[in-house]
Coordinates of C-alpha atoms and ligand atoms in Angstrom, one line a residue:
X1 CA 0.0 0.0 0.0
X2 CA 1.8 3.6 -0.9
X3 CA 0.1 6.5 1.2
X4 CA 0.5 10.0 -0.2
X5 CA 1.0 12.0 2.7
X6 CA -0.2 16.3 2.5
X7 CA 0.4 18.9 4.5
X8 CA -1.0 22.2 2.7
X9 CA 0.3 25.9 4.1
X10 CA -1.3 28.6 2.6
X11 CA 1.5 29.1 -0.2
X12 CA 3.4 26.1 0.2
X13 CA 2.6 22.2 0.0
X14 CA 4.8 19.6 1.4
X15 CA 4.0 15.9 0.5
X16 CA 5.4 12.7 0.6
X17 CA 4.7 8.9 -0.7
X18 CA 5.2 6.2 1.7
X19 CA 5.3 2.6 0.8
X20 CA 3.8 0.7 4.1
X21 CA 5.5 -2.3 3.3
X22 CA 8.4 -1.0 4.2
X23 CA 7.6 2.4 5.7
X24 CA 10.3 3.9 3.2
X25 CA 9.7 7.1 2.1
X26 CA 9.9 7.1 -1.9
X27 CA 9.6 10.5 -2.8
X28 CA 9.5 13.8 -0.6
X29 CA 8.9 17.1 -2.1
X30 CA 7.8 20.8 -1.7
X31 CA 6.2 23.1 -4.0
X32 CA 6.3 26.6 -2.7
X33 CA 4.5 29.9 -3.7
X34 CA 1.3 28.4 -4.8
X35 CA -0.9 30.9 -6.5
X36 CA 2.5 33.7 -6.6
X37 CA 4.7 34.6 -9.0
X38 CA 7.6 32.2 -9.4
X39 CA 5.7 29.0 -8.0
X40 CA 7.9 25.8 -8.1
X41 CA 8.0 22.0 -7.2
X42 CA 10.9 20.4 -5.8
X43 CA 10.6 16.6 -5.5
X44 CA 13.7 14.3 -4.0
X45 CA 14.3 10.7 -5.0
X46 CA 16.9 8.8 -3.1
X47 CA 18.7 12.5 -2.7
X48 CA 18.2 13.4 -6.5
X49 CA 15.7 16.8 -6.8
X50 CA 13.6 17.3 -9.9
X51 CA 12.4 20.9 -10.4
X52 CA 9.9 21.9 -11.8
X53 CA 9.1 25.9 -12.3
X54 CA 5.7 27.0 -13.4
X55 CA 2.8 29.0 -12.7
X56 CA 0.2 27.3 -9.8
X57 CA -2.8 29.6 -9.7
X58 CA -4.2 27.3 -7.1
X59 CA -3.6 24.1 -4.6
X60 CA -5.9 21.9 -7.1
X61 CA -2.8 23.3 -9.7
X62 CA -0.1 22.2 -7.4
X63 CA -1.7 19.2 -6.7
X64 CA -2.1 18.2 -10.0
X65 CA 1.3 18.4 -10.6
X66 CA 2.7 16.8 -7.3
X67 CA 0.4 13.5 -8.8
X68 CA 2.6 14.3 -12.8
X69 CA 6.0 14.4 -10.9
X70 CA 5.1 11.4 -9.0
X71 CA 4.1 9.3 -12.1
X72 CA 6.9 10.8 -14.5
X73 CA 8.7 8.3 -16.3
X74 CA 12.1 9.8 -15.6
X75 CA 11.9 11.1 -12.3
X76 CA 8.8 9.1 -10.7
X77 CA 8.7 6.7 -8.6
X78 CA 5.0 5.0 -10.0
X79 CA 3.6 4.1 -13.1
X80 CA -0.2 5.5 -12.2
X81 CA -1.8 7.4 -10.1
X82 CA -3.8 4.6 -9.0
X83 CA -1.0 3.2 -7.2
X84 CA -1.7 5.7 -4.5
X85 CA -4.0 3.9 -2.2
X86 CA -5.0 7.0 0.1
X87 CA -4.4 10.3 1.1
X88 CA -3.5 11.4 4.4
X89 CA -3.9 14.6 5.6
X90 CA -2.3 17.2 8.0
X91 CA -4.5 19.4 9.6
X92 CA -3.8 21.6 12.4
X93 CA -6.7 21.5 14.1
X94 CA -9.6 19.2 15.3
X95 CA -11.2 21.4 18.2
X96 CA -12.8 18.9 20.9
X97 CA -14.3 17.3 18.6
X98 CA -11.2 14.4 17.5
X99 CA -9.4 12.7 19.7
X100 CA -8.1 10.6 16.5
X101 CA -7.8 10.4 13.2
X102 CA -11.0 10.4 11.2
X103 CA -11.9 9.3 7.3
X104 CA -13.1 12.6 5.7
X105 CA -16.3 12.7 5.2
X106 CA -18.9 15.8 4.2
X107 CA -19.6 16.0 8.1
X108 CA -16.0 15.5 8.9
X109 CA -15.0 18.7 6.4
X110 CA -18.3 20.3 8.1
X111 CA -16.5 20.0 11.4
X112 CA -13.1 21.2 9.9
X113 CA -14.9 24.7 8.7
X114 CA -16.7 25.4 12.1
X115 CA -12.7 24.9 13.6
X116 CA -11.4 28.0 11.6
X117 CA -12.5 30.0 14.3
X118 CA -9.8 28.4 16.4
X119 CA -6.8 28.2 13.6
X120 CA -7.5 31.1 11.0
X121 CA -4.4 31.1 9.3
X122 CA -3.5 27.3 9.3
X123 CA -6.8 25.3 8.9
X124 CA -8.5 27.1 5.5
X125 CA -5.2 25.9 3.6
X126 CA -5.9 22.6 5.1
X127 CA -9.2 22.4 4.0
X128 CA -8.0 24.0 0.2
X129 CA -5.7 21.4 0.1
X130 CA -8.0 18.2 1.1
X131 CA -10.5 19.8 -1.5
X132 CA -8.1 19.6 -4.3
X133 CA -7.0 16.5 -4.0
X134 CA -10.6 15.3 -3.7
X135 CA -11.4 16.9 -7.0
X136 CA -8.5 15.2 -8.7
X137 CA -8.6 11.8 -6.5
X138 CA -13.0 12.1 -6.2
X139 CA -12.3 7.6 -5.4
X140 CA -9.2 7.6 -2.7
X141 CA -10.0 7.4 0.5
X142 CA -8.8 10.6 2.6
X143 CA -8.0 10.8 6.5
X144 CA -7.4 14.1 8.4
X145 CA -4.6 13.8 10.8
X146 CA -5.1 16.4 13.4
X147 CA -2.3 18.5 15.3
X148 CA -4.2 19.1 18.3
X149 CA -5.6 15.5 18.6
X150 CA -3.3 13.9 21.0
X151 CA -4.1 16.5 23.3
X152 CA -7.3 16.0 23.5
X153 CA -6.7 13.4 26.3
X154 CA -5.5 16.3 28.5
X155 CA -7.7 16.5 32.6
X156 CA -9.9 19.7 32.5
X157 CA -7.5 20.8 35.3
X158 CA -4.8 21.0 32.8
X159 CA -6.6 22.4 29.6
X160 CA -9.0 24.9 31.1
X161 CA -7.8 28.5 32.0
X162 CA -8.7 30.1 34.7
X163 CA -11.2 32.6 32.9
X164 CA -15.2 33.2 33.0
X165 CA -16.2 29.7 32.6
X166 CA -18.5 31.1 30.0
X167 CA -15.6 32.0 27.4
X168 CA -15.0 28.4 27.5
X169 CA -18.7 27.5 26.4
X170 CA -19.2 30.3 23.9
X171 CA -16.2 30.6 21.8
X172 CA -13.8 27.5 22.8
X173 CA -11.6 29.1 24.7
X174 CA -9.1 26.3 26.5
X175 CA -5.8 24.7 25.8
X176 CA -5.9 22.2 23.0
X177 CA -2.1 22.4 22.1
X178 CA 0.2 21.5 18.7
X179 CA 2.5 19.3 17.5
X180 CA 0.4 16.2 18.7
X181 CA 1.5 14.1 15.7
X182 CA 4.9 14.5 16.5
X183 CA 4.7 14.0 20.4
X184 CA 2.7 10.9 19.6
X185 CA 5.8 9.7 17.3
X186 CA 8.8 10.4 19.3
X187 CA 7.5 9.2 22.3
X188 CA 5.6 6.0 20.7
X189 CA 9.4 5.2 19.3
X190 CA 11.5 6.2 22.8
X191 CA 8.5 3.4 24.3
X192 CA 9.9 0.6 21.7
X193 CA 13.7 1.7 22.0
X194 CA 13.1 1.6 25.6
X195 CA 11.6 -1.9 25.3
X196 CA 9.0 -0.7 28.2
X197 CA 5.3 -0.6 27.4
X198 CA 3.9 2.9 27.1
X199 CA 1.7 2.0 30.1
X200 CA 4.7 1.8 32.1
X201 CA 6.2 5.1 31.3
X202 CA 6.0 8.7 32.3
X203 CA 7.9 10.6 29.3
X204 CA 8.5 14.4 28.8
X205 CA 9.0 14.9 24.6
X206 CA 10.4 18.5 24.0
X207 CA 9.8 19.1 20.2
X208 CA 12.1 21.9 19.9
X209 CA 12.0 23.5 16.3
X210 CA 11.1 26.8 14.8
X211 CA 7.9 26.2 17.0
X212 CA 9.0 24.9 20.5
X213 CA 6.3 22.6 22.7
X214 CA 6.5 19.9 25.8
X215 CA 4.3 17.3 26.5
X216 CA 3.4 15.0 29.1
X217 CA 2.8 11.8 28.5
X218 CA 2.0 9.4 31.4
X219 CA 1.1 5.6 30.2
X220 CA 0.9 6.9 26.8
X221 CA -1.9 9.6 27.0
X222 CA -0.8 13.2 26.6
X223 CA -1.6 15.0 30.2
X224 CA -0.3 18.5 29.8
X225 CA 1.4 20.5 26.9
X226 CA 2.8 24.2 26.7
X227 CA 1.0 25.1 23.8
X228 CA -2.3 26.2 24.4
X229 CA -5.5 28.0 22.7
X230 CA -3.2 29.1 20.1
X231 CA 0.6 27.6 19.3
X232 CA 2.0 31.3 20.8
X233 CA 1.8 29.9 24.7
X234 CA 4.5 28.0 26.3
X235 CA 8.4 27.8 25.4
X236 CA 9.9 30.8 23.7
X237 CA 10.0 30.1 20.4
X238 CA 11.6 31.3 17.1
X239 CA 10.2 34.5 17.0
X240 CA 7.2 33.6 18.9
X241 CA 7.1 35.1 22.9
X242 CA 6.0 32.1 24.7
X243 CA 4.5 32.6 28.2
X244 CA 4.2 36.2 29.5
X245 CA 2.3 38.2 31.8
X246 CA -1.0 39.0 29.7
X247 CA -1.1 42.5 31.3
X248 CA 1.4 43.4 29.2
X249 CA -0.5 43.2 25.9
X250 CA -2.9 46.0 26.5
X251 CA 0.3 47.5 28.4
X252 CA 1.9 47.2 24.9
X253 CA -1.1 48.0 22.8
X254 CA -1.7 51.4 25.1
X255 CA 2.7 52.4 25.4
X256 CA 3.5 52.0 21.5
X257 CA 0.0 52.8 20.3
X258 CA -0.8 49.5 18.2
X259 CA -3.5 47.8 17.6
X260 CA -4.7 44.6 18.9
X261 CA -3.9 42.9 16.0
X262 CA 0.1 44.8 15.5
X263 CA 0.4 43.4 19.2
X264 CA -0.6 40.0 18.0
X265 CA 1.7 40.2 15.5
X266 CA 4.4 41.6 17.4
X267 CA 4.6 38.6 19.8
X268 CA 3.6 36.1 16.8
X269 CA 6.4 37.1 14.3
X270 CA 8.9 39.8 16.1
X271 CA 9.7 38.2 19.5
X272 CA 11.0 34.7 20.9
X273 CA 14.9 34.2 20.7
X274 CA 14.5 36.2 18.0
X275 CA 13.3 39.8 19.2
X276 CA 15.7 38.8 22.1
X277 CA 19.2 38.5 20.3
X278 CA 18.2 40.8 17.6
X279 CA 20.2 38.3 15.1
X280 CA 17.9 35.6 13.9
X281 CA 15.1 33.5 14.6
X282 CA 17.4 30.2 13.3
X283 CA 19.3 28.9 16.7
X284 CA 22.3 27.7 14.1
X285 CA 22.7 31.8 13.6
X286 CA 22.3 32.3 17.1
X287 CA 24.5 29.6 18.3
X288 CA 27.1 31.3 16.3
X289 CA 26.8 34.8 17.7
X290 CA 27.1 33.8 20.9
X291 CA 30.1 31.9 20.1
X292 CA 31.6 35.2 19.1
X293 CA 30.8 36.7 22.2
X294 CA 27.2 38.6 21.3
X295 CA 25.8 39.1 24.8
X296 CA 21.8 39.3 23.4
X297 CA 22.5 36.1 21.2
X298 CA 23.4 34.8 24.6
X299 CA 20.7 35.9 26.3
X300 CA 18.2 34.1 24.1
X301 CA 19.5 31.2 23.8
X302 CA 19.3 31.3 28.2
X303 CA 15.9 32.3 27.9
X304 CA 15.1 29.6 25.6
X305 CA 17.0 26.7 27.2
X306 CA 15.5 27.5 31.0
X307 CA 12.0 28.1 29.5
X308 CA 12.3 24.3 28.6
X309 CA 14.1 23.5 32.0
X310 CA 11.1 25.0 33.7
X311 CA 8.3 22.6 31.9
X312 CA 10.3 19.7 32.5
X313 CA 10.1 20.3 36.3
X314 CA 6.4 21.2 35.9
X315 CA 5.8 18.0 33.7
X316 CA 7.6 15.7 36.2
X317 CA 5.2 17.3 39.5
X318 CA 2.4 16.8 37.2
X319 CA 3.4 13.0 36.6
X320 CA 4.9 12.4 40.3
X321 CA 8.0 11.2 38.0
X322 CA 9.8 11.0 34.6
X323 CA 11.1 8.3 33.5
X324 CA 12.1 9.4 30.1
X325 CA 12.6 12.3 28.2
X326 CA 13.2 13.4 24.6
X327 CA 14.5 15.7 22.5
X328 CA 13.0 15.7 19.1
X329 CA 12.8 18.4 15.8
X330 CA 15.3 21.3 14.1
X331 CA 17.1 22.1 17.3
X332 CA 16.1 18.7 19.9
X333 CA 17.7 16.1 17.3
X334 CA 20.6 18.5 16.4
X335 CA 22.2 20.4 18.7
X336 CA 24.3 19.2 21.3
X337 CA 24.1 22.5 23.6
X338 CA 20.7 22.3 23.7
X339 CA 20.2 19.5 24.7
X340 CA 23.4 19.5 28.0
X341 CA 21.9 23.4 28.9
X342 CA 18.6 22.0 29.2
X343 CA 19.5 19.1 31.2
X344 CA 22.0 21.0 33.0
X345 CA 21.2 21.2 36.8
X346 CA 18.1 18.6 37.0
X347 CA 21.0 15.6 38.0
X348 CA 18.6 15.9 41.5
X349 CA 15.5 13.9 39.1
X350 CA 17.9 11.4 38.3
X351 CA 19.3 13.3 34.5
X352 CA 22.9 12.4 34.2
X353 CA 24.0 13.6 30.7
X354 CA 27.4 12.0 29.1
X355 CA 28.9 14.6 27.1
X356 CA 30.7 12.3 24.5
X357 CA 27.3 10.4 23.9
X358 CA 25.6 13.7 23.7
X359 CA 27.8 14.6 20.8
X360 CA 26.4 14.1 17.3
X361 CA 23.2 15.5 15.2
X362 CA 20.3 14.3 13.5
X363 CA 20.6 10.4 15.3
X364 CA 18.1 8.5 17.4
X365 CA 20.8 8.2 20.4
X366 CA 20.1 7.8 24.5
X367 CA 22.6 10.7 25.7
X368 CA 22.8 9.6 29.6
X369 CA 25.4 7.7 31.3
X370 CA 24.5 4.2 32.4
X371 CA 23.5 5.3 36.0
X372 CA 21.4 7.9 34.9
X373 CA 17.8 6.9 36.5
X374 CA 16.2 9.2 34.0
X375 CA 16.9 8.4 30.1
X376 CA 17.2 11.4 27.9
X377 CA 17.1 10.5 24.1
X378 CA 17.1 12.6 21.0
X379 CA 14.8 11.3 18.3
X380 CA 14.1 12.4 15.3
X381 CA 10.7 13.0 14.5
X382 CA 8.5 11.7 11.7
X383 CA 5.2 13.7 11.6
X384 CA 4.6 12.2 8.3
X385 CA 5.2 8.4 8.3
X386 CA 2.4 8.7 12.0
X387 CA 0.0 10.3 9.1
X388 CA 0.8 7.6 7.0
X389 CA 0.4 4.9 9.4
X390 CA -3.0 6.3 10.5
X391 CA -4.2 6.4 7.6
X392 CA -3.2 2.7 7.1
X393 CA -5.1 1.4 9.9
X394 CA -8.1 3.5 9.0
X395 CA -8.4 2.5 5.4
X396 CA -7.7 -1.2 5.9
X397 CA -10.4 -1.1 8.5
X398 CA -12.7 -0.2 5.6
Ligands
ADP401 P1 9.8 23.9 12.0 O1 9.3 22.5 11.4 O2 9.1 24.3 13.2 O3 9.9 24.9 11.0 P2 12.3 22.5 12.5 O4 11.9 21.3 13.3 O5 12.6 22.2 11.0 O6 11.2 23.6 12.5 O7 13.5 23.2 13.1 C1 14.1 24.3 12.5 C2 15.0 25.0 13.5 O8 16.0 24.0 14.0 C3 15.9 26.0 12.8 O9 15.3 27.3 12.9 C4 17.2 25.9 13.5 O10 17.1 27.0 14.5 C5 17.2 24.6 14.2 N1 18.3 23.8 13.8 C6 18.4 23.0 12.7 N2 19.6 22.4 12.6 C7 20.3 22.9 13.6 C8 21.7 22.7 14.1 N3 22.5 21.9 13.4 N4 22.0 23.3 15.2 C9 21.2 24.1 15.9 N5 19.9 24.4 15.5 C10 19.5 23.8 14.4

């Protein structure tokens, strides 16, 4: 069975085909500015890209030719579109009402419209993209894979804020937190690299990336994350603010005259590590600075690394315990000072990091010593092949 696996940003479209037997991925690509001047596909095959530069009015265009680059002779990797057996689909978010991954259906894309509200700027892409590749695939079955699903086993105690009750009721507002999909992954893997059962672990994941979240995950259910009604709460992020007092946006709003929406912005886009160094939302950029000595680069990178300190300790009260934790995405799987700042000091929970196992990027690695009680791992995430595999199980259940 090959799954096609779509995850549709508003200009952009990432895809990949997975074969199940195997769970190799077969072809990855990207097409970016989708309905902008200069729109173009990149597909890789065993390393080798294929570009393809043309105009994309629409996602049903750049859909149409992700399905041409993966049936072209020369630089395909299958002879017909019928070949793909299903389509899995990102989507950001599910609101309350999946827990799971669904088959899309006309009451399923009903449900997906009424969650714009909650994810304005990611879930209409989501829904353009599912559209097109119903209009050009109207007989292979689809499955929505939702960001915010894992969560959704969160107590009330840890998902509700402490607000007029009635906010909750009328508009949604609670914590539903992101990156499910990868949280899932990592710490699904970490359970079999382990060789424990999930229902006998407490494990912290830490999906460090442009977008930074932790999770708590006691016998496999997530129980707490940082990111909450919106991906902005939580760790500091790339150029996202993370936790701060909420006084201080109408503070803000009032001191430099915006609007609520140029505050909004301001913490969406202008702040995190990278408002605080002033050099760059990328850590590899920021890393560097402070190796020559910036003081602000340093400062972020601080920030960032005892933001992350901080949830762990919160995770582990909230779990009486970890027993595992892992580093996972951009910045968890490769950098090596990320991962001994963060860890540095919590040797009292039983974190004993060994610096010459620590060192190395982009590996599935445990990076404690032997008599560490707690097991720290980097592993790299796979948002796509958990898409793929739910979408496996749903359509073989049909
Ligand atoms: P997202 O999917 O949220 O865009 P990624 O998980 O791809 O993010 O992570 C991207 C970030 O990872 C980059 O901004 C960069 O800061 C960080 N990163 C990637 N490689 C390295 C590295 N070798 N050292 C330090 N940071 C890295």
């Amino acid at each position: 069975m090959k799954i096609l696996v779509v995850n549709c940003g508003s200009s952009s479209l990432k895809y990949q085909l997975i074969d199940m037997s195997n769970e190799n991925s077969l072809a990855q690509g990207l097409v970016e500015r989708i309905g902008i001047e200069g729109s173009k596909l990149t597909q890789k095959v065993n390393g080798e890209k294929y570009i393809i530069e043309q105009p994309m009015a629409s996602h049903q265009d750049a859909i149409k030719l992700v399905l041409e680059a993966l049936v072209d002779e020369t630089h395909g990797v299958i002879k017909s579109m019928d070949e793909i057996s299903a389509v899995g689909h990102r989507v950001v978010h599910g609101g309350e009402n999946y827990a799971e991954s669904v088959l899309i259906d006309d009451e399923v894309m009903k449900a997906l419209e009424e969650c714009v509200k909650l994810a304005p700027l990611h879930n209409p892409p989501n829904i353009t993209g599912i559209n097109a590749c119903k209009a050009l695939m109207p007989n292979t079955p689809m499955v929505a894979v939702f960001d915010t699903a894992f969560h959704q086993t969160m107590p009330d105690k840890a998902f509700m804020y402490a607000l007029p009750y009635e906010l909750y009721e009328k508009h949604g507002i609670r914590r539903y937190g992101m990156h499910g999909t990868s949280h899932r992954y990592v710490s699904q893997r970490v359970a079999e690299v382990v060789g424990k059962p999930m229902e006998e672990l407490k494990i912290i994941t830490c999906h460090l990336g442009n977008g930074a979240s932790c999770a708590a995950i006691n016998k496999g259910k997530s129980v707490d994350t940082s990111m909450g009604f919106t991906p902005l709460e939580g760790l500091v992020m790339g150029t996202r603010c993370g936790d701060i007092d909420p006084a201080i946006v109408p503070f803000i709003q009032k001191a430099e005259n915006l609007t609520a929406q140029e505050v909004d912005t301001l913490m969406n886009k202008k702040s995190g590590v990278f408002g605080l160094s002033g050099v760059s939302s990328d850590f590899r950029d920021i890393e560097d600075a402070e190796a020559k000595g910036n003081d602000r680069a340093r400062l972020a990178l601080e920030v960032f690394y005892y933001r992350v300190k901080k949830y762990i300790g919160a995770y582990t009260a909230a779990m009486g315990g970890v027993d595992v934790i892992v580093f996972t995405a951009g910045l968890g799987e490769n950098s090596k000072e990320c991962r001994e700042f963060v860890c540095e000091g919590l040797e009292y929970l039983g974190v004993k990091i060994d610096k010459e196992k620590n060192n190395f990027r982009g590996e599935e690695r445990l990076i404690t010593t032997d008599d560490s009680t707690v097991k720290v791992y980097a592993i790299p995430t796979n948002e796509e092949l958990m898409i793929a595999k739910d979408t496996k199980v749903i359509v073989d259940a049909l």
